[in-house]
Amino acid sequence: MKKILSLFLAASMVFIPGRAFADLAEGDMIVTLGENLTEAQKAELLKEMEAPGDVQVITVSNKEEHQYLGKYVPKAMIGTRAISSSATTVSKKDTGLTVKTKNITWVTDEMYLNALMTAGVKDANIYITAPIPVSGTAALTGIIKAYEISADETIPEEIKQAANEEMVETAKLGDSIGKENAAALIAKVKQEIAKDKPKNEAEMKSVIEQAAKDLKVDLTNEELQSLTALFNKLKDLNIDWNQVGDQLNKAKDKFSKFLESEEGKGILASLKKFFTSIADAIRSFFE
């Protein structure tokens, strides 16, 4: 499963004559380009993205990267240049989110999908790239900005901040328990919150502990407290948990732990039976 993410945030918008951002429809694309890219790098990335000649562009600044990530990661990880870029393509309504990346080293696609769902992003195909390998910590705000433009809606600042924090905390947890385990745990806790929002800290802690137990993941007391604090913060924000749950259902095949669930095993068993029947048919043809 591809790993994901990158470094870019939206600063100034470049308008294309004759088209407004709010006019975007299914299949239309918005590109974000780091302001410190050379002209040659910009051209190469646009080619890589297969961007149309009149694509709408947002320039991303390093200052904004520090603005949204300074609370959660060391300055050295954010760096001094904005070079990562992305292409967000509007997809058909109710089809969910997809993410693909190139040159991303720390944050996975599952982590990124989780954070985007928290921010309320939906129905988009997202490609994140950079001319050199990067950690991917600063990508979230830029894509959220691109989504706001494509959907013609504003996501509250506190939710954007929370989504950035979630992404970084999940990546840190991934260093301890494994990236796939961390993403699956966050997704499972969200599913439980979508079903029945915990009323207090004790209930939230219990939900996290049960999710970890179900996924056979061991958390330290510090990790448990950190996750409890994070989800308590998310719980108190104006997040549409029904939508989060719906987006998770659409993207559950992206989470590796799903394949270990009863439903996932059932799908794999069906595929095995299908291919076995094909093999039997081929053998009988030559008998």
Coordinates of C-alpha atoms in Angstrom, one line a residue:
M1 CA 0.0 0.0 0.0
K2 CA 1.4 3.3 -1.0
K3 CA 2.6 5.7 1.7
I4 CA 1.5 9.2 1.6
L5 CA 1.8 12.9 2.2
S6 CA 3.8 16.0 1.6
L7 CA 4.6 19.6 2.4
F8 CA 2.4 22.4 1.1
L9 CA -0.1 25.0 2.2
A10 CA -2.1 27.6 0.4
A11 CA -1.2 31.2 0.4
S12 CA -2.1 33.2 -2.7
M13 CA -4.5 32.2 -5.5
V14 CA -3.8 32.5 -9.2
F15 CA -7.1 33.0 -11.1
I16 CA -7.5 31.8 -14.6
P17 CA -9.4 34.3 -16.8
G18 CA -12.9 33.2 -17.7
R19 CA -13.2 30.6 -14.9
A20 CA -14.0 31.0 -11.2
F21 CA -13.0 28.5 -8.6
A22 CA -16.6 28.0 -7.5
D23 CA -17.4 26.8 -11.0
L24 CA -15.5 23.6 -10.6
A25 CA -17.3 20.4 -11.6
E26 CA -16.6 16.7 -11.6
G27 CA -13.3 16.1 -13.3
D28 CA -11.9 19.6 -12.8
M29 CA -8.5 20.0 -11.1
I30 CA -6.9 22.5 -8.7
V31 CA -3.1 22.4 -8.3
T32 CA -1.0 23.7 -5.4
L33 CA 2.7 24.5 -6.1
G34 CA 5.3 25.3 -3.5
E35 CA 6.6 28.9 -3.9
N36 CA 10.2 27.8 -3.7
L37 CA 10.1 25.5 -6.7
T38 CA 12.1 26.5 -9.7
E39 CA 10.3 27.2 -12.9
A40 CA 11.7 23.9 -14.3
Q41 CA 10.5 22.0 -11.3
K42 CA 7.0 23.5 -11.6
A43 CA 6.8 22.5 -15.2
E44 CA 7.9 19.0 -14.4
L45 CA 5.4 18.6 -11.6
L46 CA 2.5 19.9 -13.7
K47 CA 3.5 17.3 -16.4
E48 CA 3.7 14.6 -13.8
M49 CA 0.2 15.6 -12.5
E50 CA -1.1 15.5 -16.1
A51 CA -2.6 19.0 -15.4
P52 CA -4.4 20.7 -18.2
G53 CA -3.0 23.9 -19.6
D54 CA -5.6 26.1 -17.9
V55 CA -5.4 24.4 -14.5
Q56 CA -6.2 26.6 -11.6
V57 CA -3.2 27.1 -9.3
I58 CA -2.6 28.0 -5.6
T59 CA 0.9 29.0 -4.5
V60 CA 2.0 27.6 -1.2
S61 CA 4.3 29.4 1.2
N62 CA 6.7 28.1 3.9
K63 CA 5.3 30.7 6.3
E64 CA 1.9 29.1 6.1
E65 CA 3.5 25.7 6.7
H66 CA 5.0 26.9 10.0
Q67 CA 1.7 28.7 10.9
Y68 CA -0.3 25.4 10.8
L69 CA 2.4 22.9 11.9
G70 CA 4.5 24.9 14.4
K71 CA 2.5 23.6 17.4
Y72 CA 2.9 20.0 16.4
V73 CA 6.3 19.3 14.8
P74 CA 9.8 20.6 15.1
K75 CA 10.7 23.6 12.9
A76 CA 13.5 21.5 11.3
M77 CA 11.0 19.0 10.0
I78 CA 8.9 21.7 8.4
G79 CA 12.1 23.2 6.8
T80 CA 12.6 26.6 5.2
R81 CA 11.3 26.0 1.7
A82 CA 7.8 25.2 0.3
I83 CA 8.4 22.6 -2.4
S84 CA 5.7 20.0 -2.1
S85 CA 2.7 20.2 -4.4
S86 CA -0.6 18.6 -5.1
A87 CA -3.4 18.1 -7.5
T88 CA -7.0 17.8 -6.3
T89 CA -9.5 16.6 -8.8
V90 CA -13.3 16.8 -8.1
S91 CA -14.9 13.4 -8.2
K92 CA -18.4 12.2 -8.5
K93 CA -20.7 12.8 -5.5
D94 CA -20.7 10.2 -2.8
T95 CA -17.6 8.3 -4.2
G96 CA -15.3 9.2 -1.3
L97 CA -11.7 10.1 -1.2
T98 CA -8.5 8.7 -2.8
V99 CA -4.9 9.7 -2.3
K100 CA -1.8 8.9 -4.2
T101 CA 1.7 10.2 -3.5
K102 CA 5.3 10.4 -4.7
N103 CA 8.4 11.2 -2.7
I104 CA 6.5 11.1 0.7
T105 CA 8.4 9.4 3.5
W106 CA 6.7 9.7 6.9
V107 CA 2.9 10.1 6.7
T108 CA 0.9 7.3 5.1
D109 CA -2.2 7.5 2.8
E110 CA -4.4 6.1 5.5
M111 CA -3.2 8.8 8.0
Y112 CA -3.9 11.4 5.4
L113 CA -7.3 10.1 4.6
N114 CA -8.2 10.1 8.3
A115 CA -7.2 13.7 8.8
L116 CA -9.0 14.8 5.6
M117 CA -12.2 13.1 6.8
T118 CA -11.9 15.0 10.2
A119 CA -11.7 18.2 8.2
G120 CA -14.8 17.4 6.3
V121 CA -13.2 16.8 2.9
K122 CA -15.1 14.4 0.6
D123 CA -15.4 13.2 -2.9
A124 CA -12.0 14.1 -4.3
N125 CA -9.0 12.4 -5.9
I126 CA -5.8 13.8 -4.5
Y127 CA -2.2 13.4 -5.7
I128 CA 0.7 14.7 -3.6
T129 CA 4.2 15.0 -4.9
A130 CA 7.6 16.7 -4.5
P131 CA 10.8 16.9 -6.6
I132 CA 12.7 15.3 -3.7
P133 CA 11.8 13.0 -0.8
V134 CA 9.9 14.9 2.0
S135 CA 8.3 13.9 5.3
G136 CA 4.9 15.1 4.1
T137 CA 3.9 16.8 7.3
A138 CA 2.8 20.1 5.8
A139 CA 0.5 18.9 3.0
L140 CA -2.8 18.9 4.8
T141 CA -3.7 22.6 4.9
G142 CA -2.9 23.2 1.3
I143 CA -5.2 20.4 0.2
I144 CA -7.9 21.6 2.6
K145 CA -7.6 25.0 1.0
A146 CA -7.9 23.5 -2.5
Y147 CA -11.0 21.6 -1.4
E148 CA -12.6 24.7 0.1
I149 CA -12.2 26.3 -3.3
S150 CA -13.5 23.4 -5.3
A151 CA -16.5 22.9 -3.0
D152 CA -17.1 26.6 -2.5
E153 CA -17.3 26.2 1.3
T154 CA -15.2 27.3 4.3
I155 CA -13.9 24.8 6.9
P156 CA -13.7 26.4 10.4
E157 CA -10.1 27.2 11.5
E158 CA -10.3 25.1 14.6
I159 CA -11.2 22.0 12.6
K160 CA -8.3 22.6 10.2
Q161 CA -5.9 22.9 13.2
A162 CA -7.4 19.7 14.7
A163 CA -6.9 17.8 11.5
N164 CA -3.3 18.9 11.3
E165 CA -2.7 17.8 14.9
E166 CA -4.4 14.5 14.3
M167 CA -2.2 13.8 11.3
V168 CA 1.0 14.5 13.2
E169 CA -0.1 12.6 16.3
T170 CA -1.0 9.5 14.2
A171 CA 2.3 9.7 12.4
K172 CA 4.2 9.8 15.7
L173 CA 2.1 6.9 17.0
G174 CA 3.0 5.0 13.8
D175 CA 6.7 5.2 14.8
S176 CA 5.8 3.2 17.9
I177 CA 3.1 0.7 16.9
G178 CA 3.5 0.7 13.1
K179 CA 2.0 3.1 10.6
E180 CA -0.8 0.7 9.4
N181 CA -1.8 -0.1 13.0
A182 CA -1.9 3.6 14.0
A183 CA -4.1 4.6 11.0
A184 CA -6.4 1.6 11.6
L185 CA -6.7 2.5 15.3
I186 CA -7.6 6.1 14.6
A187 CA -10.2 5.0 11.9
K188 CA -11.8 2.5 14.3
V189 CA -12.1 5.0 17.1
K190 CA -13.7 7.5 14.7
Q191 CA -16.2 4.8 13.6
E192 CA -17.2 4.2 17.2
I193 CA -17.6 7.9 17.9
A194 CA -19.8 8.2 14.8
K195 CA -22.0 5.4 16.2
D196 CA -22.3 6.8 19.7
K197 CA -20.3 9.8 20.8
P198 CA -18.7 9.3 24.3
K199 CA -20.1 11.6 26.9
N200 CA -17.0 12.1 29.0
E201 CA -13.3 11.5 29.2
A202 CA -13.7 8.1 30.9
E203 CA -16.0 6.9 28.1
M204 CA -13.6 8.2 25.4
K205 CA -10.7 6.4 27.1
S206 CA -12.7 3.2 27.2
V207 CA -13.5 3.4 23.5
I208 CA -9.8 3.8 22.6
E209 CA -8.8 0.9 24.8
Q210 CA -11.4 -1.4 23.3
A211 CA -10.4 -0.3 19.7
A212 CA -6.8 -1.1 20.5
K213 CA -7.8 -4.5 22.0
D214 CA -9.9 -5.3 18.9
L215 CA -7.0 -4.6 16.7
K216 CA -4.5 -6.3 19.0
V217 CA -2.5 -3.1 19.4
D218 CA -0.6 -2.3 22.6
L219 CA -0.6 1.3 23.8
T220 CA 1.6 2.8 26.5
N221 CA -0.2 4.9 29.2
E222 CA 1.3 8.0 27.6
E223 CA 0.0 7.0 24.2
L224 CA -3.5 6.3 25.6
Q225 CA -3.6 9.7 27.4
S226 CA -2.4 11.5 24.3
L227 CA -5.1 9.8 22.1
T228 CA -7.8 10.5 24.7
A229 CA -6.8 14.2 24.8
L230 CA -6.9 14.4 21.0
F231 CA -10.3 12.7 20.6
N232 CA -11.8 14.7 23.4
K233 CA -10.7 17.8 21.5
L234 CA -12.2 16.5 18.3
K235 CA -15.4 15.4 20.1
D236 CA -16.0 19.0 21.2
L237 CA -15.6 20.5 17.8
N238 CA -18.4 21.0 15.3
I239 CA -17.5 17.9 13.3
D240 CA -20.1 16.0 11.3
W241 CA -19.4 12.5 12.7
N242 CA -22.1 10.9 10.5
Q243 CA -20.2 12.2 7.4
V244 CA -16.9 11.0 8.9
G245 CA -18.4 7.5 9.4
D246 CA -19.7 7.5 5.9
Q247 CA -16.4 8.5 4.4
L248 CA -14.6 5.8 6.4
N249 CA -17.0 3.2 5.1
K250 CA -16.2 4.3 1.5
A251 CA -12.5 4.2 2.2
K252 CA -12.2 1.1 4.5
D253 CA -10.4 -0.9 1.9
K254 CA -7.6 1.6 2.2
F255 CA -7.0 0.6 5.8
S256 CA -4.8 -2.5 6.0
K257 CA -6.4 -3.8 9.2
F258 CA -9.7 -4.1 7.3
L259 CA -8.3 -7.2 5.5
E260 CA -7.9 -8.8 8.9
S261 CA -11.5 -8.3 9.9
E262 CA -14.2 -10.9 9.4
E263 CA -15.6 -8.9 6.5
G264 CA -12.2 -8.6 4.9
K265 CA -11.5 -12.2 5.3
G266 CA -14.8 -13.0 3.7
I267 CA -13.9 -11.0 0.6
L268 CA -10.5 -12.7 0.3
A269 CA -12.2 -16.1 0.7
S270 CA -14.6 -15.2 -2.1
L271 CA -11.8 -14.1 -4.4
K272 CA -9.9 -17.3 -3.7
K273 CA -13.0 -19.4 -4.5
F274 CA -13.5 -17.4 -7.7
F275 CA -9.9 -17.9 -9.0
T276 CA -10.0 -21.5 -8.0
S277 CA -13.1 -22.0 -10.1
I278 CA -11.4 -20.4 -13.0
A279 CA -8.4 -22.7 -12.6
D280 CA -10.7 -25.7 -12.4
A281 CA -12.5 -24.7 -15.6
I282 CA -9.2 -24.3 -17.5
R283 CA -8.0 -27.7 -16.3
S284 CA -11.3 -29.4 -17.4
F285 CA -11.0 -27.8 -20.8
F286 CA -7.7 -29.6 -21.5
E287 CA -8.8 -32.9 -20.1

